[in-house]
Tab-separated table of C-alpha atoms and ligand atoms in Angstrom:
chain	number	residue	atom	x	y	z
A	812	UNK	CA	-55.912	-24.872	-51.548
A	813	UNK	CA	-55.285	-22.298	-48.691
A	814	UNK	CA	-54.888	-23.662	-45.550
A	815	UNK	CA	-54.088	-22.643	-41.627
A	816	UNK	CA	-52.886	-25.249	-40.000
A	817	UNK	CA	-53.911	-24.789	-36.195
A	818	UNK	CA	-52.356	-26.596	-32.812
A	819	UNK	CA	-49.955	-26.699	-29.624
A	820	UNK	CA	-45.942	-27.247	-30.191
A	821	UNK	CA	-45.608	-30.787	-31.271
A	822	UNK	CA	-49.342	-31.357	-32.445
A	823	UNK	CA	-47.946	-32.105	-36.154
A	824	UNK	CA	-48.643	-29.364	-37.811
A	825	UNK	CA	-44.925	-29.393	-39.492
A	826	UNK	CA	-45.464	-33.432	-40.375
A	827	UNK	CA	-48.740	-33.157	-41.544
A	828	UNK	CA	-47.800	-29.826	-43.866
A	829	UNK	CA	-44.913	-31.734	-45.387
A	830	UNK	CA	-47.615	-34.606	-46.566
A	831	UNK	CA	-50.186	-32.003	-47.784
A	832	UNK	CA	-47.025	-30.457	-50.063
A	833	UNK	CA	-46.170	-33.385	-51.115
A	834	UNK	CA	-49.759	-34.198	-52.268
A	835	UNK	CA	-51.177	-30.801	-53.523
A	836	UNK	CA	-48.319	-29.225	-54.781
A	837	UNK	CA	-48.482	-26.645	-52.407
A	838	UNK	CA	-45.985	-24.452	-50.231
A	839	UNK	CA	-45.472	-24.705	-46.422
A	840	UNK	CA	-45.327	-21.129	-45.105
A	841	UNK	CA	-44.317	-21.834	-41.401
A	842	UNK	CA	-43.351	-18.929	-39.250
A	843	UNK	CA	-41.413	-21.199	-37.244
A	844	UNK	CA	-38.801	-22.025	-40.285
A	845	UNK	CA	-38.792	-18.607	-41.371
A	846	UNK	CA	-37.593	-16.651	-38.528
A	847	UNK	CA	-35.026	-20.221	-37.317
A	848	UNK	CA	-34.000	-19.390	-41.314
A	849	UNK	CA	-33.286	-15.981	-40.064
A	850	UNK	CA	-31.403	-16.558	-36.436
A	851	UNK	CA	-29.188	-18.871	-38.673
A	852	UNK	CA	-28.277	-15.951	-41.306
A	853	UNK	CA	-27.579	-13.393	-38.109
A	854	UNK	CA	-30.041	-11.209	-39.858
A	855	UNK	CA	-31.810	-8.062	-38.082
A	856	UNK	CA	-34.731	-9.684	-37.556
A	857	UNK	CA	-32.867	-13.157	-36.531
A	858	UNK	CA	-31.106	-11.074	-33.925
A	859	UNK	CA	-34.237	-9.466	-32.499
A	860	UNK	CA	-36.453	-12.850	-32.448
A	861	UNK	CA	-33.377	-15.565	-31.556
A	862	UNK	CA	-33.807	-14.383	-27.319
A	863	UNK	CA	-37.445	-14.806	-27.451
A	864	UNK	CA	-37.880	-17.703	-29.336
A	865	UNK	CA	-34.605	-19.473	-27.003
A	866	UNK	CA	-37.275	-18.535	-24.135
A	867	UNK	CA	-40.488	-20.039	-25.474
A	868	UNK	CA	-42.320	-16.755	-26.305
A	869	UNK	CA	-43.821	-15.598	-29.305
A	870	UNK	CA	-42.300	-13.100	-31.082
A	871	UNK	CA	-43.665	-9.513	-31.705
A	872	UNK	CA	-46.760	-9.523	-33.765
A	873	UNK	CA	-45.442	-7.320	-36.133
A	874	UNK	CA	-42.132	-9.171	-37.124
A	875	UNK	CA	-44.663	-12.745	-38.454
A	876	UNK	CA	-47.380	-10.199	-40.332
A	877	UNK	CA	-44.518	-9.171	-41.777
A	878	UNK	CA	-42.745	-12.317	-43.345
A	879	UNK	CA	-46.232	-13.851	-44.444
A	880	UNK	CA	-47.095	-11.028	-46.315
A	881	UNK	CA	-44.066	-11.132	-48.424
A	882	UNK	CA	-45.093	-14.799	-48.620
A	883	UNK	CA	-48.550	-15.435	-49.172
A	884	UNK	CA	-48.436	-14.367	-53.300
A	885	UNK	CA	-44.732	-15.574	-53.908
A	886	UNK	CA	-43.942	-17.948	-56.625
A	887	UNK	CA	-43.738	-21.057	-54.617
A	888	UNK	CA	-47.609	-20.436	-53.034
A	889	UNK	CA	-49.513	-19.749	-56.597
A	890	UNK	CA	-51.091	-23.444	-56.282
A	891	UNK	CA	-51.817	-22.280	-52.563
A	892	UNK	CA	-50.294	-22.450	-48.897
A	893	UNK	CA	-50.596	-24.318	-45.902
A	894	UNK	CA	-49.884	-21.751	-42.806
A	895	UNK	CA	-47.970	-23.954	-40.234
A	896	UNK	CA	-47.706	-21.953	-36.884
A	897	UNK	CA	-49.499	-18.960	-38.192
A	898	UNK	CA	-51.800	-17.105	-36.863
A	899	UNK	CA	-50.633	-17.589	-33.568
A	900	UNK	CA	-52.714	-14.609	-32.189
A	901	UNK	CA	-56.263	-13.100	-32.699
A	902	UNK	CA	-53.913	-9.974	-33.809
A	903	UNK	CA	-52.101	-11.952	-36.172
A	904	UNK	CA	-55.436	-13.430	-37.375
A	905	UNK	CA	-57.207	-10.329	-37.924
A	906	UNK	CA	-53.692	-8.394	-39.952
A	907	UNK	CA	-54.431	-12.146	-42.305
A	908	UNK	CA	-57.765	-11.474	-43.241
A	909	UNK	CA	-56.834	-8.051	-44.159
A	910	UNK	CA	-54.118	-9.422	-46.336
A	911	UNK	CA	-55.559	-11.429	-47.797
A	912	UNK	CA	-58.322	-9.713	-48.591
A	913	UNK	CA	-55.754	-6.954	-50.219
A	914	UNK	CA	-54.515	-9.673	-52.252
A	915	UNK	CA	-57.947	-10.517	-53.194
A	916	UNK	CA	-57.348	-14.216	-51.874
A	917	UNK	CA	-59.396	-16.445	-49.262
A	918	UNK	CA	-58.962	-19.144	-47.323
A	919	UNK	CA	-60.232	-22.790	-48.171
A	920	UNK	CA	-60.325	-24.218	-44.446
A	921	UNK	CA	-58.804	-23.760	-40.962
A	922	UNK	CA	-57.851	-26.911	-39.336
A	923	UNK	CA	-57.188	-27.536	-35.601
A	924	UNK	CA	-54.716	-30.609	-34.830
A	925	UNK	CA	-56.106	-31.168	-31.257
A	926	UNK	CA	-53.903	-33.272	-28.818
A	927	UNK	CA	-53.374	-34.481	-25.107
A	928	UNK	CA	-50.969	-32.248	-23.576
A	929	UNK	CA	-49.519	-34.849	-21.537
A	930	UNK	CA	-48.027	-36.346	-24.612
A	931	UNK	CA	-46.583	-33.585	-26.335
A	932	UNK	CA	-43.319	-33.910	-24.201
A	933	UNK	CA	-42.752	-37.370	-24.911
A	934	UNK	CA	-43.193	-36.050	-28.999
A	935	UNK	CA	-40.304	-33.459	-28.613
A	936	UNK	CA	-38.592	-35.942	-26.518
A	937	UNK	CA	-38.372	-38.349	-29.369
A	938	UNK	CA	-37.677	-35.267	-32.276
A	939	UNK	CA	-34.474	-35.023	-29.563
A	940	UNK	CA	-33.579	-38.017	-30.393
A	941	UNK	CA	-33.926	-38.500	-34.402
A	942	UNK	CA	-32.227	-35.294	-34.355
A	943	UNK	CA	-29.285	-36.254	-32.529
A	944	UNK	CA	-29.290	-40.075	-34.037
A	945	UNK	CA	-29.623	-37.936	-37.337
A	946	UNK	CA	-26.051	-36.139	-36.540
A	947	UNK	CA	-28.161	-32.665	-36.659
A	948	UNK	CA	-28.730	-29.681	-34.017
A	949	UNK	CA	-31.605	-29.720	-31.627
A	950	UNK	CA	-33.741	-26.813	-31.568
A	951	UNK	CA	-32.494	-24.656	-28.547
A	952	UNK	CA	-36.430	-24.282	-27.575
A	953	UNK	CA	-36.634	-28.108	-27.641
A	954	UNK	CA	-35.876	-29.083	-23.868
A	955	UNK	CA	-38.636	-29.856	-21.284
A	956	UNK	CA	-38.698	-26.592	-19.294
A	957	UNK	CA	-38.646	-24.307	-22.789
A	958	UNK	CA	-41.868	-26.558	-23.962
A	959	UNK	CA	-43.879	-25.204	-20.600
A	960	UNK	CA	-43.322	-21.860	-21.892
A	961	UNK	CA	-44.477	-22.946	-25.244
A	962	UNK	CA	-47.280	-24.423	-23.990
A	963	UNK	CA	-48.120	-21.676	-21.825
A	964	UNK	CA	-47.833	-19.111	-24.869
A	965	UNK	CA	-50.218	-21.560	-26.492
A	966	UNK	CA	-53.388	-21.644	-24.023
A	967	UNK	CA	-53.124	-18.107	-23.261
A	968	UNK	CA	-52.376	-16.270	-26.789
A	969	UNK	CA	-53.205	-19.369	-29.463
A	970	UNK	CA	-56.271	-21.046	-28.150
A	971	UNK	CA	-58.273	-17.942	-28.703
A	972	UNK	CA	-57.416	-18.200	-32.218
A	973	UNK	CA	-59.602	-21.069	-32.583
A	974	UNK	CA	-62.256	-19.445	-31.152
A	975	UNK	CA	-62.156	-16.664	-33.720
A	976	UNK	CA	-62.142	-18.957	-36.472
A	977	UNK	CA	-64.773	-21.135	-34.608
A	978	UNK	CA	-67.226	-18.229	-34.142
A	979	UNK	CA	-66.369	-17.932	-37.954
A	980	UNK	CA	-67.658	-21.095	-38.531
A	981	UNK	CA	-64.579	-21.572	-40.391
A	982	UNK	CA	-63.122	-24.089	-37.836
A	983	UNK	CA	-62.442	-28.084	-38.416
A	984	UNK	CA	-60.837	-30.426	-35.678
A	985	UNK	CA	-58.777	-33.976	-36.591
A	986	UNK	CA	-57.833	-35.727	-34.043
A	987	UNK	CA	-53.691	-35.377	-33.815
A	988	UNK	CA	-53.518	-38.361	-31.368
A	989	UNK	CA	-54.063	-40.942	-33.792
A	990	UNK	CA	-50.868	-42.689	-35.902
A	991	UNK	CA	-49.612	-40.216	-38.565
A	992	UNK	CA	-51.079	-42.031	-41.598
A	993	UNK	CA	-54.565	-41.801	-39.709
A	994	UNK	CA	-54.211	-37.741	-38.702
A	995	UNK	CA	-53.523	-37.761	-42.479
A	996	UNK	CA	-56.105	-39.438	-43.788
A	997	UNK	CA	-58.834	-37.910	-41.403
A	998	UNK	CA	-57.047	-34.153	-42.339
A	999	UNK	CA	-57.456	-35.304	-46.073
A	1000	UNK	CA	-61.400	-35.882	-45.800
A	1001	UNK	CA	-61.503	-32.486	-43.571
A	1002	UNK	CA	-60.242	-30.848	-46.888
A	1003	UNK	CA	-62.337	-32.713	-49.334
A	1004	UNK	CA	-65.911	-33.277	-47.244
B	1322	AP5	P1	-42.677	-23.337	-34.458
B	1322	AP5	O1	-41.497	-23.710	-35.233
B	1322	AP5	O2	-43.950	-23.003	-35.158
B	1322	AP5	O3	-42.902	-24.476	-33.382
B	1322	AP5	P2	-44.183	-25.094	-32.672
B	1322	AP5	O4	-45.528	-24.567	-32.999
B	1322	AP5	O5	-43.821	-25.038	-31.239
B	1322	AP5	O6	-44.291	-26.426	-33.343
B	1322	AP5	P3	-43.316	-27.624	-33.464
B	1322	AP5	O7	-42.463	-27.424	-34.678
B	1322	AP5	O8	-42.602	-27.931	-32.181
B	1322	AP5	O9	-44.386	-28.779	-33.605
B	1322	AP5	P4	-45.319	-29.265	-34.791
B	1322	AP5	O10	-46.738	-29.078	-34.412
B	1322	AP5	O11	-44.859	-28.736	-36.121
B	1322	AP5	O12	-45.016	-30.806	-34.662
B	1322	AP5	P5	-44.090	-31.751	-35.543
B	1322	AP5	O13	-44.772	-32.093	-36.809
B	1322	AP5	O14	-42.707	-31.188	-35.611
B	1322	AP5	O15	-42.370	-22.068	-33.509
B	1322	AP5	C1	-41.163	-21.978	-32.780
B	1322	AP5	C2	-41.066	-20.592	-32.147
B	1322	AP5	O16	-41.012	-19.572	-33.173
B	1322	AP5	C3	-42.264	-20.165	-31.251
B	1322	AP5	O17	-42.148	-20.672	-29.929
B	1322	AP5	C4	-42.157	-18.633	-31.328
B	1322	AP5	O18	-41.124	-18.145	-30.504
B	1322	AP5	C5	-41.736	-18.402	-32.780
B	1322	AP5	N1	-42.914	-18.253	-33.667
B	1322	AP5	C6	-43.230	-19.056	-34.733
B	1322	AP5	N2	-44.335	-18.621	-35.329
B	1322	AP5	C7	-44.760	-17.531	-34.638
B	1322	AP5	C8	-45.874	-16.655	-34.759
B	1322	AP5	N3	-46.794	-16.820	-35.729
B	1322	AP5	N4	-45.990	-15.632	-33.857
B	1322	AP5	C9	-45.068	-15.436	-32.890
B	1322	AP5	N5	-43.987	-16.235	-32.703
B	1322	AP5	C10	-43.840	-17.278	-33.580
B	1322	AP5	O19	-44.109	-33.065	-34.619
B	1322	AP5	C11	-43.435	-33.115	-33.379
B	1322	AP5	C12	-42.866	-34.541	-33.171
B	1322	AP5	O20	-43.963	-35.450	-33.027
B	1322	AP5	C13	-42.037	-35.057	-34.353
B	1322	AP5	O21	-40.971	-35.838	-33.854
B	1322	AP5	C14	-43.026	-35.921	-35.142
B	1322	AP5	O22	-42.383	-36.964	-35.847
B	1322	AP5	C15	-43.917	-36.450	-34.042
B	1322	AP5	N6	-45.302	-36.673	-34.476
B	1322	AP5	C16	-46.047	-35.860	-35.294
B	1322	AP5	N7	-47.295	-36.373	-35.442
B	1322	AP5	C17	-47.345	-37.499	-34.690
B	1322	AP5	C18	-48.368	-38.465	-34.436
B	1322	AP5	N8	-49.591	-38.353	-34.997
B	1322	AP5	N9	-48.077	-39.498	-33.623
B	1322	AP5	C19	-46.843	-39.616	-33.058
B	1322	AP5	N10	-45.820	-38.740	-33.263
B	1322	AP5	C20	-46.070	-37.691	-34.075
């Protein structure tokens, strides 16, 4: 099963991958992870994405196309992949389907996790708060006035992503407002129908 995993910051996308890796046996590529991964190591490319991500942009193109495609055929992803957070631009859509069309691979679905805006604060809000009840660091792009940003990122450079996969016909929406269990199930009969 290949799988991108489509939606705004704090949609569910990284809940909803854990289940599906737990359940298929497959890996959770998320961009997100990756280049976090790589602020915490103080690696080149931590250094040049830590400012941007800190401000609630996206980082360059280039840097993501990069990571997945050392990614997409590694060890970890030969049952498959869910994408969490990637494509995250009609750019970084179009440099997938020539990878993976390189690697001779395609993709099973593209689902969209479609909320209410209104309640994505209150989800981060509450992440604050496991996280710190947890004894572990919040995310320094986790705060109210970062998640704007985020959001704004979103509608302008991520929502056309849909589009492209829509005018695909590739394109599947669950409802992400619904109880975790029940954005699970309905994802799970997106993937089998
Ligand atoms: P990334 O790490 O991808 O963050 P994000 O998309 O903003 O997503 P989140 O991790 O905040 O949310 P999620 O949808 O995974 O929700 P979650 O399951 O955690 O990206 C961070 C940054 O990295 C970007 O801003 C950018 O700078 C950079 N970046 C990453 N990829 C990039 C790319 N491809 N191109 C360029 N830049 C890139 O859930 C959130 C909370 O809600 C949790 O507490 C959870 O328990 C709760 N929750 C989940 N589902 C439900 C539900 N159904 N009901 C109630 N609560 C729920």
């Amino acid at each position: 099963m290949r799988l991108v995993l489509l939606g705004p910051p704090g949609a569910g996308k990284g809940t909803q991958a854990q289940k599906l890796v737990a359940k298929w046996g497959i890996a959770q590529l998320s961009t997100g992870d990756m280049l976090r991964a790589a602020v915490a190591e103080g690696s080149p490319l931590g250094l040049e994405a830590k400012a941007i991500m800190d401000r609630g942009e996206l980082v360059p193109d280039r840097l993501v196309i990069d990571l997945i495609d050392a990614r997409l055929d590694g060890a970890d992803a030969a049952n498959g992949f869910i994408l969490d957070g990637f494509p995250r631009t009609v750019a970084q859509a179009e440099a997938l389907d020539a990878l993976l069309e390189a690697k001779q691979m395609r993709l099973d679905a593209v689902v969209e996790l479609v909320v209410d805006e209104a309640m994505l604060l209150k989800r981060v809000e509450n992440r604050i708060r496991e996280t710190l009840q947890a004894g572990n660091s919040v995310r320094a792009d986790d705060n109210a006035e970062v998640l704007k940003t985020r959001l704004d990122a979103y509608r302008k450079q991520t929502a056309p992503v849909s589009a492209y996969y829509a005018g695909k016909g590739a394109l599947k929406q669950v409802d992400g407002m619904a109880p975790i269990g029940d954005v699970e199930a309905a994802l799970h009969a997106a993937l089998t129908s």
